[in-house]
Coordinates of C-alpha atoms and ligand atoms in Angstrom, one line a residue:
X1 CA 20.5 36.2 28.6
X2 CA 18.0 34.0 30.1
X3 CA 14.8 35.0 32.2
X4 CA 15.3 35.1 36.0
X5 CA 12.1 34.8 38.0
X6 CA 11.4 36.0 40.9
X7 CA 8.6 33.7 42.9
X8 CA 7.0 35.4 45.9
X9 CA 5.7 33.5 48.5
X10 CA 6.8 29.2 49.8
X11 CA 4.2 27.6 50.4
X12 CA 2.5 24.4 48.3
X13 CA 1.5 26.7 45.5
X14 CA 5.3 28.5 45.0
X15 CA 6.7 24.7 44.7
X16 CA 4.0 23.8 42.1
X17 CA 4.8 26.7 40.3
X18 CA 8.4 26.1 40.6
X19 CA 8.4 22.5 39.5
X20 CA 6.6 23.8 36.4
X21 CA 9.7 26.5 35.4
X22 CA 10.8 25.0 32.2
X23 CA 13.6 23.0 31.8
X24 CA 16.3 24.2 29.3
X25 CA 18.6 26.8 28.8
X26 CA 15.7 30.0 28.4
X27 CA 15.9 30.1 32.3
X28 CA 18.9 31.8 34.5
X29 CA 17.5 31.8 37.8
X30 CA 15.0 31.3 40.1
X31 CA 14.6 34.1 43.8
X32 CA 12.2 32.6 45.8
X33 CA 11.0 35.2 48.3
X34 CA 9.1 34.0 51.6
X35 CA 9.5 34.4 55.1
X36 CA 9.9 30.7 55.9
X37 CA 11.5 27.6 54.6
X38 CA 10.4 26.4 50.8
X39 CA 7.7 24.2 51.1
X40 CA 6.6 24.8 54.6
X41 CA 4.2 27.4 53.9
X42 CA 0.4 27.9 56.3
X43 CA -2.1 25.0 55.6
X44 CA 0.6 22.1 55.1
X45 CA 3.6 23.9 56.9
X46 CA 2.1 22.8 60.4
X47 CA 3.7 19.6 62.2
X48 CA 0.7 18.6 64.3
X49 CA -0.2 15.0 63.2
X50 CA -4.1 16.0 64.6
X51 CA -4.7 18.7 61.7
X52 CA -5.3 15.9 58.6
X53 CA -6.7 16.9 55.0
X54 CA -9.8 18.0 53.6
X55 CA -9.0 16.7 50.1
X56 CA -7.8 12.8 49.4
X57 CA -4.3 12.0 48.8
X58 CA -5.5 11.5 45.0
X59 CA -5.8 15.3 44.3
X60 CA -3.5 16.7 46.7
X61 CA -0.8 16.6 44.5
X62 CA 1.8 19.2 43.3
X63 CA 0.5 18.1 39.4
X64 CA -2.8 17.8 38.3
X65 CA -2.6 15.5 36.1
X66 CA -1.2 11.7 36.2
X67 CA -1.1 9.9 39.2
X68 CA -1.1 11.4 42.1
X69 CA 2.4 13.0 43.2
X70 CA 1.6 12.9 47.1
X71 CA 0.2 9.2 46.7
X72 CA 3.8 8.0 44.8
X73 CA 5.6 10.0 47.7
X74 CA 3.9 8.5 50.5
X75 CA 4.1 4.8 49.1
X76 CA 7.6 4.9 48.4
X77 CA 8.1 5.6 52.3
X78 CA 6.2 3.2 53.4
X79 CA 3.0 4.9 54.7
X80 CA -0.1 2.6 54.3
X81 CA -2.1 5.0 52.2
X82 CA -4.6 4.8 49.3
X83 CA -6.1 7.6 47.2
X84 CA -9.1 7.8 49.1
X85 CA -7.1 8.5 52.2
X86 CA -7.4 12.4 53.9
X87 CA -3.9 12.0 55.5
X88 CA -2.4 14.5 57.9
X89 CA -1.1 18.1 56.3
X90 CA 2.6 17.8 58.0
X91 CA 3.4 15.3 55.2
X92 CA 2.2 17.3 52.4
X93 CA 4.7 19.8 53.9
X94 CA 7.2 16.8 53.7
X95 CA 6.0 16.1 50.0
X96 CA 6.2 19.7 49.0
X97 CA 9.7 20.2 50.7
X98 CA 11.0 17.2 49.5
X99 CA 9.9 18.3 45.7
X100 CA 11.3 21.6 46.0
X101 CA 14.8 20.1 46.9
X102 CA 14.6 17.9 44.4
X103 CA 13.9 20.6 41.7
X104 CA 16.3 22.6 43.0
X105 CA 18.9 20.1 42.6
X106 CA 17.8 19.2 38.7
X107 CA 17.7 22.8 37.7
X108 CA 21.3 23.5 39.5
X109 CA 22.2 20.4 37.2
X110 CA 21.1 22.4 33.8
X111 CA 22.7 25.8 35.3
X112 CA 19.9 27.7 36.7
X113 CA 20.3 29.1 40.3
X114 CA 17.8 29.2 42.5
X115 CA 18.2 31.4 45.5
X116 CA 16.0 32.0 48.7
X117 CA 15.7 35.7 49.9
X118 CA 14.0 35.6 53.7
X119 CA 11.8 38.2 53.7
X120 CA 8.2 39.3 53.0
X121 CA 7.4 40.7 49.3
X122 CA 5.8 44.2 49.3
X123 CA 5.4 45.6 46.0
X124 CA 6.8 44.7 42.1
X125 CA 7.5 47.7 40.4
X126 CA 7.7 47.7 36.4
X127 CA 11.4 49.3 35.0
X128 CA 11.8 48.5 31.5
X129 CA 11.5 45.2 30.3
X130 CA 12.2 44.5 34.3
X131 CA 10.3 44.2 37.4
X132 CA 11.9 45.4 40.9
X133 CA 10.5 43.6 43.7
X134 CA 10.8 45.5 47.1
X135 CA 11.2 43.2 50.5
X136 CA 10.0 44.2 54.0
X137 CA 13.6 44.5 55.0
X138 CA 14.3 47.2 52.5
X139 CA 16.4 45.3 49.9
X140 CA 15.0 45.2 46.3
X141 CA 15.8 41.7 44.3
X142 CA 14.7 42.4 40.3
X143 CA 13.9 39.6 37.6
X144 CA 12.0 39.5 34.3
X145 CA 8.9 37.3 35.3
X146 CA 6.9 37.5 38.8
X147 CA 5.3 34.9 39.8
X148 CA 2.8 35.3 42.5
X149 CA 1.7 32.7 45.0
X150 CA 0.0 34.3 47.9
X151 CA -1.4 32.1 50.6
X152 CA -4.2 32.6 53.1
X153 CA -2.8 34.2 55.7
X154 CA -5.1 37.1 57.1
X155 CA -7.2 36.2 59.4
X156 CA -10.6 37.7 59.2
X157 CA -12.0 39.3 62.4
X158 CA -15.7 39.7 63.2
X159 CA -16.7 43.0 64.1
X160 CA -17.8 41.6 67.4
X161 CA -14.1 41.1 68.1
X162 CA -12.5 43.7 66.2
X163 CA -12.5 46.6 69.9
X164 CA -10.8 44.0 71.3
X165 CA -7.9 42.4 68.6
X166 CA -5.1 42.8 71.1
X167 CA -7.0 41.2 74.2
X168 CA -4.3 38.3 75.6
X169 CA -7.8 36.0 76.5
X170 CA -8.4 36.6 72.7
X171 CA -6.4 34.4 69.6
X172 CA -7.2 36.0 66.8
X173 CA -6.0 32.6 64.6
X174 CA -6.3 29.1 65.7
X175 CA -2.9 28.8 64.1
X176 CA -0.6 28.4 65.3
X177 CA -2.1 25.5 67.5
X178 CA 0.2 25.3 69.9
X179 CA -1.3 28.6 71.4
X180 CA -4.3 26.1 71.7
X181 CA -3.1 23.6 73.5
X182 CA -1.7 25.8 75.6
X183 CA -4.8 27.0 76.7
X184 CA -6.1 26.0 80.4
X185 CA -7.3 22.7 80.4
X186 CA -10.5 23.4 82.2
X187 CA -11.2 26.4 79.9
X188 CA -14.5 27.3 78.0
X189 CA -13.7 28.4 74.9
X190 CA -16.0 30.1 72.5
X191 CA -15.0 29.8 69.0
X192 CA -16.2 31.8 66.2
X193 CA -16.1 30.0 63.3
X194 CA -17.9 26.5 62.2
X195 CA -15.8 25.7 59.2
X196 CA -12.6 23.8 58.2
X197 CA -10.2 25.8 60.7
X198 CA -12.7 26.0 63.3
X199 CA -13.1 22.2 63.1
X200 CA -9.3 21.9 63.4
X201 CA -9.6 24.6 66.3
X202 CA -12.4 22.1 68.1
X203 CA -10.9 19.1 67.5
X204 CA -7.1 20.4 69.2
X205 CA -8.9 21.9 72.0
X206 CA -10.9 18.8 73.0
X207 CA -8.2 16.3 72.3
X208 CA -7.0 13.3 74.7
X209 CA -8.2 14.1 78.4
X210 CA -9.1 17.5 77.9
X211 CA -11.5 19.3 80.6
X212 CA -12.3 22.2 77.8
X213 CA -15.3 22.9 76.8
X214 CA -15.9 24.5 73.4
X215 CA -19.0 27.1 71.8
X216 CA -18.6 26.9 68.5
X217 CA -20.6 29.8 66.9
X218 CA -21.0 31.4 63.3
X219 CA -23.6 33.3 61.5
X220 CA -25.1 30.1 59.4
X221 CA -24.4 27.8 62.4
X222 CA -24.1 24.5 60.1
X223 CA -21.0 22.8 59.9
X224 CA -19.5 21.3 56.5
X225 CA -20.9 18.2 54.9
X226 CA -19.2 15.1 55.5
X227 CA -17.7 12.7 53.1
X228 CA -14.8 9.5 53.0
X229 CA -13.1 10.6 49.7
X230 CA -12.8 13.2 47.3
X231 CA -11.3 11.5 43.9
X232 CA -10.8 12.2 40.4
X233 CA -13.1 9.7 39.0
X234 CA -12.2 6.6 37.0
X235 CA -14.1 7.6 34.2
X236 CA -16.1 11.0 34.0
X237 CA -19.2 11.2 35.5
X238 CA -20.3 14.8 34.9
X239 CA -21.8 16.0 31.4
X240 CA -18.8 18.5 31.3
X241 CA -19.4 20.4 28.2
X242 CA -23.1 20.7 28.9
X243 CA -22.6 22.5 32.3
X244 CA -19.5 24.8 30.0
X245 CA -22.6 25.7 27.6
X246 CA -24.3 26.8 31.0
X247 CA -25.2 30.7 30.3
X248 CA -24.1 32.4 34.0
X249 CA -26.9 34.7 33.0
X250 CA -29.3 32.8 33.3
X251 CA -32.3 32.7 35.3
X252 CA -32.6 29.5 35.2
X253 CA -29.2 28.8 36.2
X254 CA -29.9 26.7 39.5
X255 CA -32.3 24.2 37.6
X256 CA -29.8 23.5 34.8
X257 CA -27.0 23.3 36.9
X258 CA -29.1 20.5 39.5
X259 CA -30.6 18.9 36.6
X260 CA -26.4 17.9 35.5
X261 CA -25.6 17.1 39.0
X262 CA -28.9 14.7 39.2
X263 CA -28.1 12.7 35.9
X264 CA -24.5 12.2 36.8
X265 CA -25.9 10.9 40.3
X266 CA -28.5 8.5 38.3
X267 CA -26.0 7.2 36.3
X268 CA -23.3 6.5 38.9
X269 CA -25.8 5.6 41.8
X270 CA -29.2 4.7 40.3
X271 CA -30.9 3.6 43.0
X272 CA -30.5 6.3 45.2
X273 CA -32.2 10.0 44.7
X274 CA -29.9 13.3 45.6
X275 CA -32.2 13.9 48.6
X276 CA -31.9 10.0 49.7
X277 CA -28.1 11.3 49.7
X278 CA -27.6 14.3 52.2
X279 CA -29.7 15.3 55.7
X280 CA -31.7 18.2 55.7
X281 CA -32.2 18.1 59.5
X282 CA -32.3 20.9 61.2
X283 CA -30.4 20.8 64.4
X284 CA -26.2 20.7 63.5
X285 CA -25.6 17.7 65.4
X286 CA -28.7 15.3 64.0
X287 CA -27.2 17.0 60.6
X288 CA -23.5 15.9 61.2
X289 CA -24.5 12.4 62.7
X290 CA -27.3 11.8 59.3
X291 CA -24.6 13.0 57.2
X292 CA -21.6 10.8 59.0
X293 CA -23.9 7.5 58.6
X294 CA -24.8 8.2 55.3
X295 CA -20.7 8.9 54.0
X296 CA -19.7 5.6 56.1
X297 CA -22.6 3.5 54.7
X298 CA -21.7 4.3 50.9
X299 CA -24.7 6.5 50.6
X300 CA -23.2 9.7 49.9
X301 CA -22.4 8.9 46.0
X302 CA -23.0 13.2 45.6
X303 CA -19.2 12.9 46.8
X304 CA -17.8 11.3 43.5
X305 CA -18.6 14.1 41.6
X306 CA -17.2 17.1 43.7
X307 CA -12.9 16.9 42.0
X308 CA -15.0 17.0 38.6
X309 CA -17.2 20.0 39.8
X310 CA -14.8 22.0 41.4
X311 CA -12.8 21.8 38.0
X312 CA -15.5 22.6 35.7
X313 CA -17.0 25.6 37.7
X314 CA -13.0 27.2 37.6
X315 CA -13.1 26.9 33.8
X316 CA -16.8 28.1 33.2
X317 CA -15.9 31.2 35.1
X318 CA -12.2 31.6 34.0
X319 CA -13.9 34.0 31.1
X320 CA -16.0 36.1 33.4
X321 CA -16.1 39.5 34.3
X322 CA -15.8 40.0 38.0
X323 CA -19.2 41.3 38.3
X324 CA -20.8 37.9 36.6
X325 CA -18.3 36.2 38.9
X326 CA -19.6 37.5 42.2
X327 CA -23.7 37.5 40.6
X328 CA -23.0 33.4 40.2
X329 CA -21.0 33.1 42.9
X330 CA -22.9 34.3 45.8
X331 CA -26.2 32.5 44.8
X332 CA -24.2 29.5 45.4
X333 CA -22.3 29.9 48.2
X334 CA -23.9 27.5 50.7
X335 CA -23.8 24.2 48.2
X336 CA -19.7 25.7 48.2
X337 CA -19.2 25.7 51.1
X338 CA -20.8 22.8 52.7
X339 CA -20.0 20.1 50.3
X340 CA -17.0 21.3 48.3
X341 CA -15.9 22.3 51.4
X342 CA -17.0 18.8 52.9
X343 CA -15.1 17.4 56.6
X344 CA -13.4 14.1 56.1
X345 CA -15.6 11.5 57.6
X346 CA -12.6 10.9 60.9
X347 CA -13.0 14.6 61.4
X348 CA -17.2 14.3 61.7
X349 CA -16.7 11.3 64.1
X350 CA -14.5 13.2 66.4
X351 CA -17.0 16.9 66.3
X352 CA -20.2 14.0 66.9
X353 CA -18.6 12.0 69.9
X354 CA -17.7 15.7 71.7
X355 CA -21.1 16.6 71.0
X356 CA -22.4 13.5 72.3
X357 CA -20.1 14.5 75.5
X358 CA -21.4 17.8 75.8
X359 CA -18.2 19.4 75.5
X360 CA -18.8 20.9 72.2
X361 CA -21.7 22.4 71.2
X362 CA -22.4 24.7 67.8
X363 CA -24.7 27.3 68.9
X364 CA -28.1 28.0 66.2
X365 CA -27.0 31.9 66.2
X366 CA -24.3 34.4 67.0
X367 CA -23.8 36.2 70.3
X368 CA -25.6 39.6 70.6
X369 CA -22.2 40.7 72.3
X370 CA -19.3 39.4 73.5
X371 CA -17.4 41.6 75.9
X372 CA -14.4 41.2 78.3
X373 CA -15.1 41.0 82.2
X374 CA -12.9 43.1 84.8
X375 CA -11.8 39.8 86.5
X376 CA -11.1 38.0 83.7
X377 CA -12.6 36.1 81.1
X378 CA -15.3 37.3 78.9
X379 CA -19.5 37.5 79.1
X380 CA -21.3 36.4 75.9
X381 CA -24.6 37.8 75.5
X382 CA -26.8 35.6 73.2
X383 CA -30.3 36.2 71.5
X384 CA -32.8 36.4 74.0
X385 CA -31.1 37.4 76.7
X386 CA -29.2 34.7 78.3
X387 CA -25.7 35.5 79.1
X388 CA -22.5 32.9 79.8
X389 CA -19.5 33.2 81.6
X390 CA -16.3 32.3 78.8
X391 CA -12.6 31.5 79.9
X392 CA -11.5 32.1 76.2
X393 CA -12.1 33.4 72.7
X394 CA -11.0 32.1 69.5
X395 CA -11.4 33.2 66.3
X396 CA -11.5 30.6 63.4
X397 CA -13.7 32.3 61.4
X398 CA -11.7 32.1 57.7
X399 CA -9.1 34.3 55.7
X400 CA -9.0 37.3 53.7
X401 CA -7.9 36.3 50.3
X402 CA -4.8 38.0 49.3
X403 CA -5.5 41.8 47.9
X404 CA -3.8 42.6 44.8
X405 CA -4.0 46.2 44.1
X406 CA -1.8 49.3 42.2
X407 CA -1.1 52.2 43.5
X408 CA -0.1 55.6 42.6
X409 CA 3.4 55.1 42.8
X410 CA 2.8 52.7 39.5
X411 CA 3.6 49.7 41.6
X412 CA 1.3 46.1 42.5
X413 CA 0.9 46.3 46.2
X414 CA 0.7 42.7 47.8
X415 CA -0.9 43.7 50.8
X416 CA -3.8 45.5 49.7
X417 CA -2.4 49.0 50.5
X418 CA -2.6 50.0 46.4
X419 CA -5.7 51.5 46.3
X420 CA -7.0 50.1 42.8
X421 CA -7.6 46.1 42.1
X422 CA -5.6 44.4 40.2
X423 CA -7.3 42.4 37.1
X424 CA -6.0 39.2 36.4
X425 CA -6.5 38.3 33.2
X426 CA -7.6 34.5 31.9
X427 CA -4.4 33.5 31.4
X428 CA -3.6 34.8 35.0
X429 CA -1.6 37.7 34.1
X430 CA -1.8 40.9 36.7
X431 CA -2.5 44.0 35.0
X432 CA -3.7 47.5 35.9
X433 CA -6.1 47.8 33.0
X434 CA -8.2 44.7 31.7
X435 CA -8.1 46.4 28.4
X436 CA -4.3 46.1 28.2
X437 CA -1.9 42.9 27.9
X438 CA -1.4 41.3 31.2
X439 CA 2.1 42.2 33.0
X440 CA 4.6 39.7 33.1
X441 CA 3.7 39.0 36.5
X442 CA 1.4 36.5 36.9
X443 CA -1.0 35.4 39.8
X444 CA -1.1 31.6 41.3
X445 CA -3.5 29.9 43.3
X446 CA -5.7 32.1 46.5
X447 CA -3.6 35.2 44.8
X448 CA -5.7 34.7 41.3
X449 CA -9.1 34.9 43.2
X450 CA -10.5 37.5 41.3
X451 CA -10.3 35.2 38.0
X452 CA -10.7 31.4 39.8
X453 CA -13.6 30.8 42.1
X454 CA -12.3 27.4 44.0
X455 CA -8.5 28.3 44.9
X456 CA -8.7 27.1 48.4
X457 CA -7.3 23.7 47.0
X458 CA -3.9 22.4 45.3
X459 CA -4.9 21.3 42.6
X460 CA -6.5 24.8 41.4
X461 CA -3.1 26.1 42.0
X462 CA -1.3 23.1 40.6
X463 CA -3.6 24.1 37.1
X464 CA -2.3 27.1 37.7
X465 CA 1.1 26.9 37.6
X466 CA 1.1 24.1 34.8
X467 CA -0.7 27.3 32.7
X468 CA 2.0 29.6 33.7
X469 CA 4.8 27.6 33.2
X470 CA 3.4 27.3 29.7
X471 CA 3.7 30.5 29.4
X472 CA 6.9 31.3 30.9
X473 CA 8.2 28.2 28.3
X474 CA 7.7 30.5 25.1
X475 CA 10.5 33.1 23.9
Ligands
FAD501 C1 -6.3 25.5 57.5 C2 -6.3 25.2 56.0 C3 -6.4 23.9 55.6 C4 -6.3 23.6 54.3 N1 -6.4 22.3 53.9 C5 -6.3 22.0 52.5 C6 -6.4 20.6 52.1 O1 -6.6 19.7 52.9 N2 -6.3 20.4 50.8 C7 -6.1 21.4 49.9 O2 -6.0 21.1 48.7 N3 -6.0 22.7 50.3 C8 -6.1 23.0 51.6 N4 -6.1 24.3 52.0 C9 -5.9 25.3 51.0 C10 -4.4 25.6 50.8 O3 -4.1 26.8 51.4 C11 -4.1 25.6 49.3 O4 -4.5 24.4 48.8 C12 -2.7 25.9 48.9 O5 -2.3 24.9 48.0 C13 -1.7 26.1 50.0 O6 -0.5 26.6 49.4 P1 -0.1 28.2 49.3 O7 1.2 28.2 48.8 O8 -1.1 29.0 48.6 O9 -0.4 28.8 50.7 P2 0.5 28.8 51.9 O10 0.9 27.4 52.3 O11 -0.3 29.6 52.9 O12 1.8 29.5 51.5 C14 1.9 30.9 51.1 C15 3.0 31.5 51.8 O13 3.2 32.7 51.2 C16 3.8 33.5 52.2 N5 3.5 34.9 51.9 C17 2.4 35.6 52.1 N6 2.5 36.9 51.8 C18 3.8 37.0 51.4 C19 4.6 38.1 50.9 N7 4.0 39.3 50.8 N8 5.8 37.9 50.5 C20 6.4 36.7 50.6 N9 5.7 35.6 51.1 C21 4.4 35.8 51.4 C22 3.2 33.1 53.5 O14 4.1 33.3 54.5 C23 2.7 31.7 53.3 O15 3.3 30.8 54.1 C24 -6.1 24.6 53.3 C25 -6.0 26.0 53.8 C26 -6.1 26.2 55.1 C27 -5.9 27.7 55.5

């Protein structure tokens, strides 16, 4: 008998993983479970032509390696793209659809099913050599290998907000958008938030003629970087093995790790020093406008060695304990998330000319309160005492990663409800106990978190499911 395997969740990451099951006669069927069609899942399932990209066509791509997938797609229908490009998402929902049916209809061709159950997954349950898998509708589907692949779809909630979570003047997502644009035209909107969904937020709300006029507000107040690619390189540019020989101990962590970026930069842009490369200036819309001239102009070479750096940094830490993982981590959260987390240049220009307008503006701190009125609307307190009069609030303000955890009843709990955290071991196995062989169950893109520092990206997932469908390939 062959292995069926159960794949819970449909977004980018489930089709990666399922174009990676391996061909042959080992596998007898495939149950997706997800709540909506294969392929459409949250960041690419959208159809608003506004929302483009944060990566370049070149490494959004269902594989990692080889060309890229998305770039072959998109030429073959026409569309004038090059690898550079930062295209909309709704056609890497195409793309990923448009892979899935195709995989479906070569693995129906060498006998193995595939089958879509509609439903949310709640827990996998161990029985035997087989795993139970039990749905939000009460059915129970079972299969001998799990494969998780979680998206982002928990919005986090300030504390600010939390009191008032079921307030109709307050979206608690910016998603879906069309609650956006349904929003009075002449509204003021604060939005908390100043990242990659907030900027999609901004840049909806103040579309075409719009009267709106948007607060954008988060504790660091600075918006992403700004770059016009983000491409494998044509040859490497970083000293890869040096930075993997990088002790995460050490002290002195910060200047090795600059000193690698610095020589990569020196080869690949001599003439220009790091600091020549980025603004350090302090107001957020001098910052964005220095950072948008110096992308545009060329001068922002610091961008052609991010796809090399978000790789290495997910294999130095694949080894790490959790606790090493979070030490490194947090002392580099800001370089993270401003320029691996960089705005595609079309993006910045849109934020700069509705800052030039007046009709955004990214306040330098968060509200002291924030508090619905009696007659409607809401009164924002800020630091020092001034107070404004909002139409709207919207929060933007980034996701919960999926929560793997067990529980007492023996079983993994999807939605955090378990009690315990799940490992997940290097080879992205789940397990209860790190000191024990990983489960057959194993944990794909934002679900494998706890092992993979950069998984807000395809690529980290499509490494991910090349790895597992590696696995899944021996007896
Ligand atoms: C706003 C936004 C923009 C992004 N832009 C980019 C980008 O430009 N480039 C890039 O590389 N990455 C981007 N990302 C990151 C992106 O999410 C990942 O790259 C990932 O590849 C998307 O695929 P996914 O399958 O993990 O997630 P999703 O597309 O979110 O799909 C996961 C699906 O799993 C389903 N699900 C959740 N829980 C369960 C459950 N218990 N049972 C069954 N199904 C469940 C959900 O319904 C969800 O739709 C973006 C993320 C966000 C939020």
């Amino acid at each position: 008998m062959g292995k069926d395997v159960i794949i819970i969740g449909g977004g980018a990451n489930a089709v990666s993983a399922y174009t990676r099951i391996p061909a042959g006669p080992g596998i007898s069927s495939v149950t997706f479970v997800a709540p909506h069609p294969i392929g459409l899942g949250g960041a690419f399932g959208t159809t608003d032509p506004e929302l483009l990209c944060n990566t370049s066509v070149d490494v959004t791509s269902l594989d990692p390696e080889g060309a890229s997938g998305l770039l072959t797609y998109l030429t073959a229908r026409g569309w004038p793209t090059g690898r550079d490009d930062f295209v909309p998402r709704y056609l890497v929902g195409q793309y990923c659809r448009e892979r899935y049916r195709q995989a479906r209809t070569a693995a129906h061709e060498r006998g193995t099913t595939t089958r879509h159950l509609t439903a949310r997954a709640r827990t996998v349950r161990r029985d035997g050599d087989r795993y139970t898998v039990r749905l939000d509708d009460g059915r129970e589907v079972t299969g001998s290998d799990v494969l998780v692949c979680l998206g982002l779809d928990r919005p986090r909630l300030p504390d600010q907000l939390r009191p008032h979570r079921a307030h109709p003047e307050l979206l608690t997502s910016p998603y879906p958008i069309r609650r956006l644009r349904a929003l009075p035209t002449d509204a003021t909107v604060l939005l908390y938030g100043t990242k990659l969904s907030a900027i999609d937020a901004a840049l909806v709300l103040l579309a075409g003629d719009s009267g709106r006029r948007v607060v954008m507000t988060s504790p660091s107040g600075a918006l992403p970087a700004v770059r016009t690619r983000l491409c494998r390189p044509d040859k490497a540019l970083l000293e890869t093995d040096r930075w993997l020989a990088l002790d995460p101990r050490s002290p002195y962590l910060d200047t090795q790790i600059t000193r690698i970026l610095v020589s990569a930069l020196s080869r690949h842009a001599p003439r220009r020093g790091l600091g020549r490369q980025t603004s350090t200036a302090s107001t957020p819309a001098t910052r964005l406008a220095e950072e948008l001239h110096l992308a545009t102009t060329g001068a922002a070479a610091w961008q052609d060695v991010i796809a090399e750096t978000i790789d290495t940094i997910n294999e130095w830490a694949a080894p790490w304990s959790p606790q090493t993982r979070t030490d490194v981590l947090s002392r580099f959260r800001e370089p993270i998330t401003r320029y691996i987390s960089a705005i595609p240049a079309a993006n910045a220009r849109r934020l700069a000319a509705h800052q030039a307008t007046g009709a955004l503006h990214i306040a330098d701190a968060m509200p002291k309160q924030v508090r619905p009125r009696p007659d409607g609307g809401w009164l924002v307190r800020w630091p020092g005492g001034r107070e404004e009069h909002v139409d709207r609030v919207v929060c933007a303000a980034g996701y919960h990663a999926p929560r793997l955890t067990w529980g007492d009843d023996g079983a993994l709990h999807l939605d955090g409800s378990g009690g315990t955290d799940a490992h997940i071991t290097e080879d992205l196995r789940v397990t209860p106990d790190p000191s024990v062989p990983g489960e057959r169950v194993w944990a794909i893109g934002a679900a494998a978190h706890r092992r993979t520092p950069i998984v807000n990206y395809l690529r980290t997932a499509a490494f991910h499911a090349r790895e597992v469908g590696a696995q899944l390939a021996r007896p």
